[in-house]
mmCIF file of C-alpha atoms and ligand atoms in Angstrom:
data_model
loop_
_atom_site.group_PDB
_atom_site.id
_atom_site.type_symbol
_atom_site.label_atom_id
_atom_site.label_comp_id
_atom_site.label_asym_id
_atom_site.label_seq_id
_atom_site.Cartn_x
_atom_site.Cartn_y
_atom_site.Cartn_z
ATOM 1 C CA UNK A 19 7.612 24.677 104.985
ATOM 2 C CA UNK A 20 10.306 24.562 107.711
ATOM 3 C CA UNK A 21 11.507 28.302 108.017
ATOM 4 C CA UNK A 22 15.175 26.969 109.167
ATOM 5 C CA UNK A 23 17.635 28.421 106.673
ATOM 6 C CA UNK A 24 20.394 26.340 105.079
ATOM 7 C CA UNK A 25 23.010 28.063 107.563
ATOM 8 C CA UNK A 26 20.887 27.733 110.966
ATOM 9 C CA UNK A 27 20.959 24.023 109.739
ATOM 10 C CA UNK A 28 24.254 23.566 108.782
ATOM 11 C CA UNK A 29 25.184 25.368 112.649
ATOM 12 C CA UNK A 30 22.848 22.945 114.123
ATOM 13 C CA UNK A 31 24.869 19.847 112.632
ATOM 14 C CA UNK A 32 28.200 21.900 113.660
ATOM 15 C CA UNK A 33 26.916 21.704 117.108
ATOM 16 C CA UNK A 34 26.700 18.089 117.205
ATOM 17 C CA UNK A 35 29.516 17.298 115.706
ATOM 18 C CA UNK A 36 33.048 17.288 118.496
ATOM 19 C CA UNK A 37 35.305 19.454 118.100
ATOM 20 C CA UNK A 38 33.350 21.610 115.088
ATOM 21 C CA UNK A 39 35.396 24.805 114.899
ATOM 22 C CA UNK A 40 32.836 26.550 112.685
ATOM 23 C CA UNK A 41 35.163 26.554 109.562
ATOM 24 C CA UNK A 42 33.270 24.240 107.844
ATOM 25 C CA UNK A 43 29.874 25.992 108.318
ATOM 26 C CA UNK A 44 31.533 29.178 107.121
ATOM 27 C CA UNK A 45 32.754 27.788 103.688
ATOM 28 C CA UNK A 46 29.363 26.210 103.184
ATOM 29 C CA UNK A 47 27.938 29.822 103.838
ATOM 30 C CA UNK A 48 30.473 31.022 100.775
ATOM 31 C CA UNK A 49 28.710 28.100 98.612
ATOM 32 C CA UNK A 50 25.507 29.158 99.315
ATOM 33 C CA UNK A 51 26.303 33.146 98.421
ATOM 34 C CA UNK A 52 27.421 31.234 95.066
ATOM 35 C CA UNK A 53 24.820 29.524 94.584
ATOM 36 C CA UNK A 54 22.553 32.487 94.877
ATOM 37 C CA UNK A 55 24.677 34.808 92.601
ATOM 38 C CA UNK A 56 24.597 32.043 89.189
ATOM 39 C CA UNK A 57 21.100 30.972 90.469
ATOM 40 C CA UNK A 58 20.093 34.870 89.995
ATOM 41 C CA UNK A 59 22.158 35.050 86.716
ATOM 42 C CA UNK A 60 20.559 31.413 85.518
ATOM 43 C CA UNK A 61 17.126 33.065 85.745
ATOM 44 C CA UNK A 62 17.640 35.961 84.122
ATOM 45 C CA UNK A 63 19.829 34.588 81.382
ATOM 46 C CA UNK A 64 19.137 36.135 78.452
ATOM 47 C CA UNK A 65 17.536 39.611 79.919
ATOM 48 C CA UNK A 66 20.139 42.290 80.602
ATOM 49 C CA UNK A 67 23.568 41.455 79.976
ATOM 50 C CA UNK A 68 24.641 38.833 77.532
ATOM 51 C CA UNK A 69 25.280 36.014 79.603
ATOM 52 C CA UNK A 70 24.055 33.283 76.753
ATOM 53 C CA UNK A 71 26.230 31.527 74.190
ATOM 54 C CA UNK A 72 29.364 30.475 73.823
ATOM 55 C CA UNK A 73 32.636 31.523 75.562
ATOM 56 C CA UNK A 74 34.364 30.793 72.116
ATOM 57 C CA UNK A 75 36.682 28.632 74.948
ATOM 58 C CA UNK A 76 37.254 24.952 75.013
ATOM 59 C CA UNK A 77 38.214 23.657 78.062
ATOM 60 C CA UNK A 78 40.383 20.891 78.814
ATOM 61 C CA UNK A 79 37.492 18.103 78.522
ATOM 62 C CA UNK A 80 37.559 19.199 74.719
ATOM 63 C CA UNK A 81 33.789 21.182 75.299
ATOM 64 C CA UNK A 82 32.482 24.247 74.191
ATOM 65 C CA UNK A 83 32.360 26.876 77.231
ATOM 66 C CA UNK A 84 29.070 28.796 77.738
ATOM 67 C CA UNK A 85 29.681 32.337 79.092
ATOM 68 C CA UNK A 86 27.739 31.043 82.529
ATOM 69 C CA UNK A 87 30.567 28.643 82.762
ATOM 70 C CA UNK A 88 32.807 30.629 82.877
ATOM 71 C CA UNK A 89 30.897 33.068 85.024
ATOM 72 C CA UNK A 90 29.769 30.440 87.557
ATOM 73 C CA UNK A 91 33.103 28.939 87.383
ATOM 74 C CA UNK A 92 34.764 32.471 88.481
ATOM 75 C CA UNK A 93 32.067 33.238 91.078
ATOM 76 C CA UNK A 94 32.343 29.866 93.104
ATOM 77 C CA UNK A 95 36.255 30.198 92.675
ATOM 78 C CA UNK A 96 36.401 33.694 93.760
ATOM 79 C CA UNK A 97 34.210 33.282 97.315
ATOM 80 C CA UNK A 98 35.162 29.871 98.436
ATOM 81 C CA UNK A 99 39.383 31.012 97.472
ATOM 82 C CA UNK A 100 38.617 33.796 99.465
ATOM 83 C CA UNK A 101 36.879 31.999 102.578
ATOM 84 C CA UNK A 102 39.870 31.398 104.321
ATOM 85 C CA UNK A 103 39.267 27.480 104.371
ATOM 86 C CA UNK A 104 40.362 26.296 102.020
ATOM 87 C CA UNK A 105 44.003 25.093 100.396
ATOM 88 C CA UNK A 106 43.263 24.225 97.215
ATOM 89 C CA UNK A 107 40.159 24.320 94.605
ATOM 90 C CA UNK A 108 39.665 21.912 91.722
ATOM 91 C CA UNK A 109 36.877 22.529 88.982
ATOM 92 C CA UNK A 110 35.878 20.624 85.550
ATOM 93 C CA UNK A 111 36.736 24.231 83.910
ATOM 94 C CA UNK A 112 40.325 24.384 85.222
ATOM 95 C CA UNK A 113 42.972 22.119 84.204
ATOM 96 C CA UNK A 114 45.209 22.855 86.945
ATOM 97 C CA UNK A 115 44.125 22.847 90.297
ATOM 98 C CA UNK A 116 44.053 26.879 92.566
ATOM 99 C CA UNK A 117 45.799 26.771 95.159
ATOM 100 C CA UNK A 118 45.191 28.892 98.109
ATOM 101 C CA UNK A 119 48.971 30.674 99.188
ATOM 102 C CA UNK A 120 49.494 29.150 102.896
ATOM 103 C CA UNK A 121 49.015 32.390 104.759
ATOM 104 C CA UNK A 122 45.216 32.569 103.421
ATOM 105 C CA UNK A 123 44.590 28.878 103.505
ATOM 106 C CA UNK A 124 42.467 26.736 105.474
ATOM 107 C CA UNK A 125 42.103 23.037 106.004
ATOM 108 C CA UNK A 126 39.375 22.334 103.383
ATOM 109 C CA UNK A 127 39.912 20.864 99.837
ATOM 110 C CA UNK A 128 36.508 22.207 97.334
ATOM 111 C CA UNK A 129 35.846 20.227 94.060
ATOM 112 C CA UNK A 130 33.727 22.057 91.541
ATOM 113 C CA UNK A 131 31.481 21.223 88.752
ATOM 114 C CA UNK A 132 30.150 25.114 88.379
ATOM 115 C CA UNK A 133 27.390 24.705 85.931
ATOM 116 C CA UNK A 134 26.493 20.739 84.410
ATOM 117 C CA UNK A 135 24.651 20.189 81.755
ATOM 118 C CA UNK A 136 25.621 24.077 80.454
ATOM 119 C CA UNK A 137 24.530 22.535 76.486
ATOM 120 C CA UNK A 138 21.010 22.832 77.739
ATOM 121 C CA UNK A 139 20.838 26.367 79.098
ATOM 122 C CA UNK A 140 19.984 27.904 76.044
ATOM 123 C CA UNK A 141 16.970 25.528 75.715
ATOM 124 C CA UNK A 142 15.590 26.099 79.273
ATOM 125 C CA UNK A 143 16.620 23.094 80.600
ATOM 126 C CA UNK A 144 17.518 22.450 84.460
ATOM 127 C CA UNK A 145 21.404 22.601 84.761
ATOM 128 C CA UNK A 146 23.171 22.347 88.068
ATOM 129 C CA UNK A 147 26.500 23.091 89.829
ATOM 130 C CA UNK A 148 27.580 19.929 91.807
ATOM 131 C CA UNK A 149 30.442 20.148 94.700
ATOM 132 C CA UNK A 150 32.327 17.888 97.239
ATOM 133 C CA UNK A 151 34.702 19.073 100.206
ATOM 134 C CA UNK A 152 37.258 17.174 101.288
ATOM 135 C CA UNK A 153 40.028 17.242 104.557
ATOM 136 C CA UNK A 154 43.595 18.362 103.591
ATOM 137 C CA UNK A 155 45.750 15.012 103.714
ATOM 138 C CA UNK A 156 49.266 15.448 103.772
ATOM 139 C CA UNK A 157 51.200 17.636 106.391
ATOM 140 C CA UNK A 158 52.712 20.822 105.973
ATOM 141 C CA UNK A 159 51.409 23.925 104.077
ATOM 142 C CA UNK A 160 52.128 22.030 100.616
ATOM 143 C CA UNK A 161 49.273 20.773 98.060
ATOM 144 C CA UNK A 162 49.963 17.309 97.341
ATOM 145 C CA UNK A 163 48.151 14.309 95.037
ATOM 146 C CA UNK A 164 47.540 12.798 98.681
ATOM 147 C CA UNK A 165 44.866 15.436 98.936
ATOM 148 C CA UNK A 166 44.053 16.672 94.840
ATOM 149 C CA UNK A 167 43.565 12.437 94.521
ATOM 150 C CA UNK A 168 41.210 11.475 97.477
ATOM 151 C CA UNK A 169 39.229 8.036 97.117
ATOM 152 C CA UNK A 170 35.133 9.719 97.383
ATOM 153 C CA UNK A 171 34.804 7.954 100.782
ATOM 154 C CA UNK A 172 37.387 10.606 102.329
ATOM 155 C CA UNK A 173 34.303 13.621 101.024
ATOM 156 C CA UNK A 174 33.460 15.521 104.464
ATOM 157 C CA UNK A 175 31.103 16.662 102.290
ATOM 158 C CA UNK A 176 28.974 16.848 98.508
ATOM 159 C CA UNK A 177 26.021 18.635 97.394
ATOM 160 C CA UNK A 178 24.378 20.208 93.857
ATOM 161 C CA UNK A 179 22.236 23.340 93.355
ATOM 162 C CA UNK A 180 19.588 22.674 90.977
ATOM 163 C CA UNK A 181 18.723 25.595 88.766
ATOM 164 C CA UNK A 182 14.866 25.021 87.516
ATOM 165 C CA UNK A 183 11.270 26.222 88.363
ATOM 166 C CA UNK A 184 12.874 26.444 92.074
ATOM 167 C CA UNK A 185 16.364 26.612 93.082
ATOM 168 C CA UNK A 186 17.031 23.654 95.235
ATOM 169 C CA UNK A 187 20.462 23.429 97.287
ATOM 170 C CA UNK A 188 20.668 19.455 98.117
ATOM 171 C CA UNK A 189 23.555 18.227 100.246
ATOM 172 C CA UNK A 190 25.092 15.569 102.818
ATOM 173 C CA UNK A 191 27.725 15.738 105.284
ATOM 174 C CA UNK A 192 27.566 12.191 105.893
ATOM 175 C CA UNK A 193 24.288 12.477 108.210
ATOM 176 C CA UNK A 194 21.552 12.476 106.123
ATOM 177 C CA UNK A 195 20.583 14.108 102.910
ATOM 178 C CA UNK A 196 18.897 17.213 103.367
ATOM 179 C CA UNK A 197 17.435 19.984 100.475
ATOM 180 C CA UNK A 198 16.605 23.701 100.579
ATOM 181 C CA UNK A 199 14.266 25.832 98.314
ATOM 182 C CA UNK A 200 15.727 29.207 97.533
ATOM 183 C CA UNK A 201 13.235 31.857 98.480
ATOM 184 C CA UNK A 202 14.010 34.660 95.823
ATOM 185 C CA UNK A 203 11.945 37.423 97.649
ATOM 186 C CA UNK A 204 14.160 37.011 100.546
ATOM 187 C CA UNK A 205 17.212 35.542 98.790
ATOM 188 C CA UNK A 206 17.036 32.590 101.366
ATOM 189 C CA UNK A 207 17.699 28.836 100.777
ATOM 190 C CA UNK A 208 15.545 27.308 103.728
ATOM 191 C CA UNK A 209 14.796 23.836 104.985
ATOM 192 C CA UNK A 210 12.526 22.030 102.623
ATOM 193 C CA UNK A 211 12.852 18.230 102.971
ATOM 194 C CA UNK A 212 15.590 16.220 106.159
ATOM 195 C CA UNK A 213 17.055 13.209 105.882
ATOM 196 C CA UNK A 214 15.485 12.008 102.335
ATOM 197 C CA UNK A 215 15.526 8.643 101.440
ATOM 198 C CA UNK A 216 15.620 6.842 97.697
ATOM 199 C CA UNK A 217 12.866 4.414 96.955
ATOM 200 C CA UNK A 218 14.204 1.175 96.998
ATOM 201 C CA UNK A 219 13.422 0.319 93.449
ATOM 202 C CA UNK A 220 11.683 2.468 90.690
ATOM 203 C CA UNK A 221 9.972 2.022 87.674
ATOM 204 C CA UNK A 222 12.238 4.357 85.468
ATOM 205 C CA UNK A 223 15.978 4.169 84.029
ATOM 206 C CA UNK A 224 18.214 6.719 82.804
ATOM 207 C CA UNK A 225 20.366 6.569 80.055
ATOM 208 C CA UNK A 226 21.582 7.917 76.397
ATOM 209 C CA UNK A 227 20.419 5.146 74.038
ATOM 210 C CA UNK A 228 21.530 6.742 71.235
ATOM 211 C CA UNK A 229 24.698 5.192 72.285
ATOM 212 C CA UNK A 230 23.271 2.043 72.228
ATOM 213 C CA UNK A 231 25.337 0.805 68.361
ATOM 214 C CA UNK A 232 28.815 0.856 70.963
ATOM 215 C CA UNK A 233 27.735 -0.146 74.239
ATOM 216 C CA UNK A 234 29.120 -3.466 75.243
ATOM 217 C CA UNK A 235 27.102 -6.545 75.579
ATOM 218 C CA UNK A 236 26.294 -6.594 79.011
ATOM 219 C CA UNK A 237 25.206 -2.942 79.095
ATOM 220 C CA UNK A 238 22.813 -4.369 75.876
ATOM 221 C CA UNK A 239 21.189 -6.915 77.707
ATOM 222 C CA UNK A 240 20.637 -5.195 81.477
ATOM 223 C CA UNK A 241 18.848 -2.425 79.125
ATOM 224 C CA UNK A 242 16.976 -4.992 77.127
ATOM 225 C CA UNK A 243 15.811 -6.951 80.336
ATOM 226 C CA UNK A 244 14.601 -3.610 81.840
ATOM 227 C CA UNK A 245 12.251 -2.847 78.649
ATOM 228 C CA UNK A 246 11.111 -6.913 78.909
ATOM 229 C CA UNK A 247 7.394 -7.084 80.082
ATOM 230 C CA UNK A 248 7.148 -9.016 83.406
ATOM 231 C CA UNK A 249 4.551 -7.230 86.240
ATOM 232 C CA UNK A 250 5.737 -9.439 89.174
ATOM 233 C CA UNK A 251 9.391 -6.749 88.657
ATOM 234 C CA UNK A 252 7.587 -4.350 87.414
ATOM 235 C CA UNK A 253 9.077 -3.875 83.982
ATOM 236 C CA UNK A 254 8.806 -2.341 81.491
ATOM 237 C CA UNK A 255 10.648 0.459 83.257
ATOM 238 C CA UNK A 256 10.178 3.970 81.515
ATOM 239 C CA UNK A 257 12.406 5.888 79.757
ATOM 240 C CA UNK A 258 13.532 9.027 81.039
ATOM 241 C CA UNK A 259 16.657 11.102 79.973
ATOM 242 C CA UNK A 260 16.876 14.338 80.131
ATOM 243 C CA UNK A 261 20.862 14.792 79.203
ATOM 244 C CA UNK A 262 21.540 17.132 82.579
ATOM 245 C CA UNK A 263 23.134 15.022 85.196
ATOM 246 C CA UNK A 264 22.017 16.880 88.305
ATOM 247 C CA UNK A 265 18.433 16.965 86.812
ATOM 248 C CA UNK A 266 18.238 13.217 85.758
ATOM 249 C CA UNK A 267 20.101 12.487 89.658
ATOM 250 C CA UNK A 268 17.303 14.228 91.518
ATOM 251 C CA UNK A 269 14.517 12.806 89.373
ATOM 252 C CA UNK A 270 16.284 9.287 90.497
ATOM 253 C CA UNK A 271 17.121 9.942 94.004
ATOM 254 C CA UNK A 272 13.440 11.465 94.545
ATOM 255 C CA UNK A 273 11.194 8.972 92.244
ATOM 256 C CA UNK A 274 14.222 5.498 92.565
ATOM 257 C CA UNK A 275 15.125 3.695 89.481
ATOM 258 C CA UNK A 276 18.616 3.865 87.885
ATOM 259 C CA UNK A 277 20.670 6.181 85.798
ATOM 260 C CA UNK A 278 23.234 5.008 83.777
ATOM 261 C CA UNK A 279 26.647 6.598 81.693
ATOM 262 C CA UNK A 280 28.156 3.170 80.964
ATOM 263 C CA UNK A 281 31.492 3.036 79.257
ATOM 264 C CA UNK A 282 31.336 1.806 75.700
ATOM 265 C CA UNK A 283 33.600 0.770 73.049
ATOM 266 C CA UNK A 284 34.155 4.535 71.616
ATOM 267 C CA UNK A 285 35.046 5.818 75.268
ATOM 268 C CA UNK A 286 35.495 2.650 77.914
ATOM 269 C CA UNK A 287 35.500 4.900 80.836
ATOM 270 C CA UNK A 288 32.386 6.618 79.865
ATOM 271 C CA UNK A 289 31.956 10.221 80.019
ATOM 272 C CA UNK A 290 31.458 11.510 83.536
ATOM 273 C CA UNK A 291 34.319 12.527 86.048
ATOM 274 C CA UNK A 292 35.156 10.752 89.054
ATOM 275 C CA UNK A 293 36.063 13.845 91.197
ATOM 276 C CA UNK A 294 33.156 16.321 89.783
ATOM 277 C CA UNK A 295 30.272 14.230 89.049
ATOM 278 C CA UNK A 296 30.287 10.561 89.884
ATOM 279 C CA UNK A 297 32.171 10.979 94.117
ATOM 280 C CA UNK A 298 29.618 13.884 94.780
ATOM 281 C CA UNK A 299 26.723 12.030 93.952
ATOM 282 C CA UNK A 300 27.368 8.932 95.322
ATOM 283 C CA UNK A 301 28.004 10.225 98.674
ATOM 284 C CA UNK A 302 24.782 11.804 98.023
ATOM 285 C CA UNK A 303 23.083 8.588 96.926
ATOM 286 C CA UNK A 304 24.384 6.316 99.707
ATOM 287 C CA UNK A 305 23.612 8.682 102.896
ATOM 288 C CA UNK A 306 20.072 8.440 101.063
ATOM 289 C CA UNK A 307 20.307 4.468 101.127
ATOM 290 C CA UNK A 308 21.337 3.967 97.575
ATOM 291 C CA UNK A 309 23.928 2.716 95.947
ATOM 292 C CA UNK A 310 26.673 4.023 93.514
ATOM 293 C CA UNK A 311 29.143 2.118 90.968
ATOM 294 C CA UNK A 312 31.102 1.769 88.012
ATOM 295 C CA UNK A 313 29.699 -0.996 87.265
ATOM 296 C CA UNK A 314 31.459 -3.398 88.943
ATOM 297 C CA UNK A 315 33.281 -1.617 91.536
ATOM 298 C CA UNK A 316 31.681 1.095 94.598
ATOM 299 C CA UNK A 317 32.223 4.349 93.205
ATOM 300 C CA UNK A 318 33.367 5.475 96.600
ATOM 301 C CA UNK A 319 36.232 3.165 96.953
ATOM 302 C CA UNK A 320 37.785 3.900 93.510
ATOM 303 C CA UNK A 321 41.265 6.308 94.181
ATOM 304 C CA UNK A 322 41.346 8.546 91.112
ATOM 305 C CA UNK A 323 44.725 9.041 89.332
ATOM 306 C CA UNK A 324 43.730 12.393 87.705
ATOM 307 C CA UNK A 325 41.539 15.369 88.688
ATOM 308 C CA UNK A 326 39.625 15.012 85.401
ATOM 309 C CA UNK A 327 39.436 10.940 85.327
ATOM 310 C CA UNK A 328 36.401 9.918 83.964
ATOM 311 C CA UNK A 329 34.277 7.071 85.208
ATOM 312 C CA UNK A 330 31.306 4.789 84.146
ATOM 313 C CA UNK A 331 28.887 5.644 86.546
ATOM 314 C CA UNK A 332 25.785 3.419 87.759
ATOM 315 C CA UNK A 333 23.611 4.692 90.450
ATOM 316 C CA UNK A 334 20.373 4.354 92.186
ATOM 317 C CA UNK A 335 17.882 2.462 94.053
ATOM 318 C CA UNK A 336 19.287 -0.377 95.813
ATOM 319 C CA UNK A 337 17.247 -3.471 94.585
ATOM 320 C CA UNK A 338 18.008 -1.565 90.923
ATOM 321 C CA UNK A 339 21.662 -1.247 91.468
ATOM 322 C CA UNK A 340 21.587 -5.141 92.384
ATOM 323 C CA UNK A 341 19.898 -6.102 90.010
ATOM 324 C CA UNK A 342 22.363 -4.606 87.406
ATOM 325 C CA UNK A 343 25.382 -5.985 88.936
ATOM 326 C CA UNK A 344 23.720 -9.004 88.502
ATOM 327 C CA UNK A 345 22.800 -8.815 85.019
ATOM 328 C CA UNK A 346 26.246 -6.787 83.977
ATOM 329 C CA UNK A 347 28.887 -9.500 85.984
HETATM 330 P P1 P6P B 3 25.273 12.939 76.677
HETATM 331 C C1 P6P B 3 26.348 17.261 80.513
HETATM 332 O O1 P6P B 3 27.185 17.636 79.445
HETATM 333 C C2 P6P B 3 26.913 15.991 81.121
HETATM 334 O O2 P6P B 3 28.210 16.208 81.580
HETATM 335 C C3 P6P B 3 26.010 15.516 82.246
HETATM 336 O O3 P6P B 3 25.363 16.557 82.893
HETATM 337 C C4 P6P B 3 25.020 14.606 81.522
HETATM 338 O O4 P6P B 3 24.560 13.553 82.345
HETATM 339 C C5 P6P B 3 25.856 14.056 80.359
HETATM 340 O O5 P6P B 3 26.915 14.980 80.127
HETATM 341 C C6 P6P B 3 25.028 13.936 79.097
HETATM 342 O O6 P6P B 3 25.870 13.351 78.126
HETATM 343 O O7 P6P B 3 26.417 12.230 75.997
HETATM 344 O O8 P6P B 3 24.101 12.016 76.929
HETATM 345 O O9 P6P B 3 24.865 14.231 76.016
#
């Protein structure tokens, strides 16, 4: 394995890019301390302190809060707030965004999933904390919805830590997607695969069928015509769903195939969020030559109108992603 760390490579992009001023590799540094900290507290859930079960919170999505959301949420709040670059943080715990008091802010805007797919912790199942940055928008020390309310093209840059056997860091700043394997002897994240690229079609597809009684009737048929038998498109595809967004993304963007949270009839805008689950990843996605929708529309181009919309999300291999728009129009 490369022995460049996650910082040495974020540097070496800073130094390519004109007119870097080095605050962007320093707020990715706080990410990575973050990262480290719940990764550490992930692993060791349920020795030591009591860091499993429930919160006895709901937060504003109407969901049960584990304790190590609420722990991961304050951690990544508390060191990127205090970087220095940033103006504002949003996060799926917080209904209101933080906003950084102009004399400590910086220039950054950091969107926060802290721990996805939290349900599964207690059942040893990867979870993940997935993140975008995004430029400050509108002039002036004030926080406006020109910058809380970005369309995901505007990202500078998104990523996810993925808590499992290893701790993988996996992130794009628009060159490239890049991932890092957390060392825990030496507490190092450090260059493990550059500029990864998504298979352009897979064998597998990704979605809750027990949802199947409301989906619409396009959503019925694209998953009906994936389970067909015909070699020459290699179908049947195979069934995998695992119920943890940043573990059923990686198993797409490394193996192809699709993954799907369509909107039904009970909820027609599906159950993801725009800003902490659905922009991230298809930033992700399409720097790794895949492609990213609601369905009909590129999830990139969509301008949210809330930071908790939610959004139907469609993403994957390319020839896959076609060949549902095809099948869905
Ligand atoms: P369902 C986890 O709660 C999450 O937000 C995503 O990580 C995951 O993809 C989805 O919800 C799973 O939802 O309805 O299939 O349990």
């Amino acid at each position: 394995m490369d022995r460049t760390t996650l910082v040495q490579f974020i540097r070496r992009q800073e130094k390519m890019t004109p007119g870097a001023t080095g605050e962007f590799t320093n707020l990715m540094n706080e990410v990575l301390v973050g990262a480290k900290i719940v990764s550490l507290q992930v692993n060791n859930a349920g020795l030591g302190e009591d860091i499993l079960g429930m919160s006895g919170r709901v937060n504003v999505q109407g969901e049960e809060v584990q304790k190590l959301d609420d722990y991961a949420n304050d951690i990544f709040i508390k060191l990127v707030g205090e970087s220095g670059n940033i103006c504002a943080i949003t996060s799926e715990e917080n209904e209101k965004p933080v906003i950084i008091p102009p004399d400590r802010a910086g220039k950054y805007i950091f969107m926060v999933d802290p721990l996805d797919g939290s349900s599964n912790i207690d059942v040893n199942v990867n979870i993940g904390s997935i993140f975008s940055v995004y430029r400050k928008q509108s002039p002036g020390p004030d926080v406006t919805d020109d910058d809380l309310l970005q369309p995901g093209h505007q990202q500078v840059a998104a990523g996810y830590i993925i808590y499992g056997p290893s701790t993988l860091f996996v992130y794009t700043s628009g060159n490239g997607v890049h991932t890092f394997t957390l060392d825990p002897a030496l507490g190092e994240f450090f260059l493990s695969t550059q500029d990864m690229k998504i298979p352009r079609q897979g064998s597998t597809y990704s979605v809750n069928e027990g949802n199947s009684q409301v989906w619409q009737e396009p959503q019925k048929k694209l998953v009906e015509y994936l389970k067909e038998n015909d070699k020459e498109t290699k179908r049947p595809y195979k069934l995998r769903y695992i119920g943890s967004l940043v573990a059923d993304f990686h198993r797409t963007l490394l193996k192809g195939g699709i993954f799907m949270y369509p909107g039904d009839k009970k909820s027609p805008e599906g159950k993801l969020r725009y800003a902490f689950e659905a922009a991230p990843m298809a930033m992700i996605v399409e720097n790794a030559g895949g492609k990213a929708s609601n369905g009909k529309e590129r999830i990139l181009d969509i301008k949210p109108t809330d930071i908790h919309q939610r959004v139907p999300l469609y993403i994957g291999s390319p020839e896959d992603m076609d060949r549902a728009h095809a099948l869905l129009a």
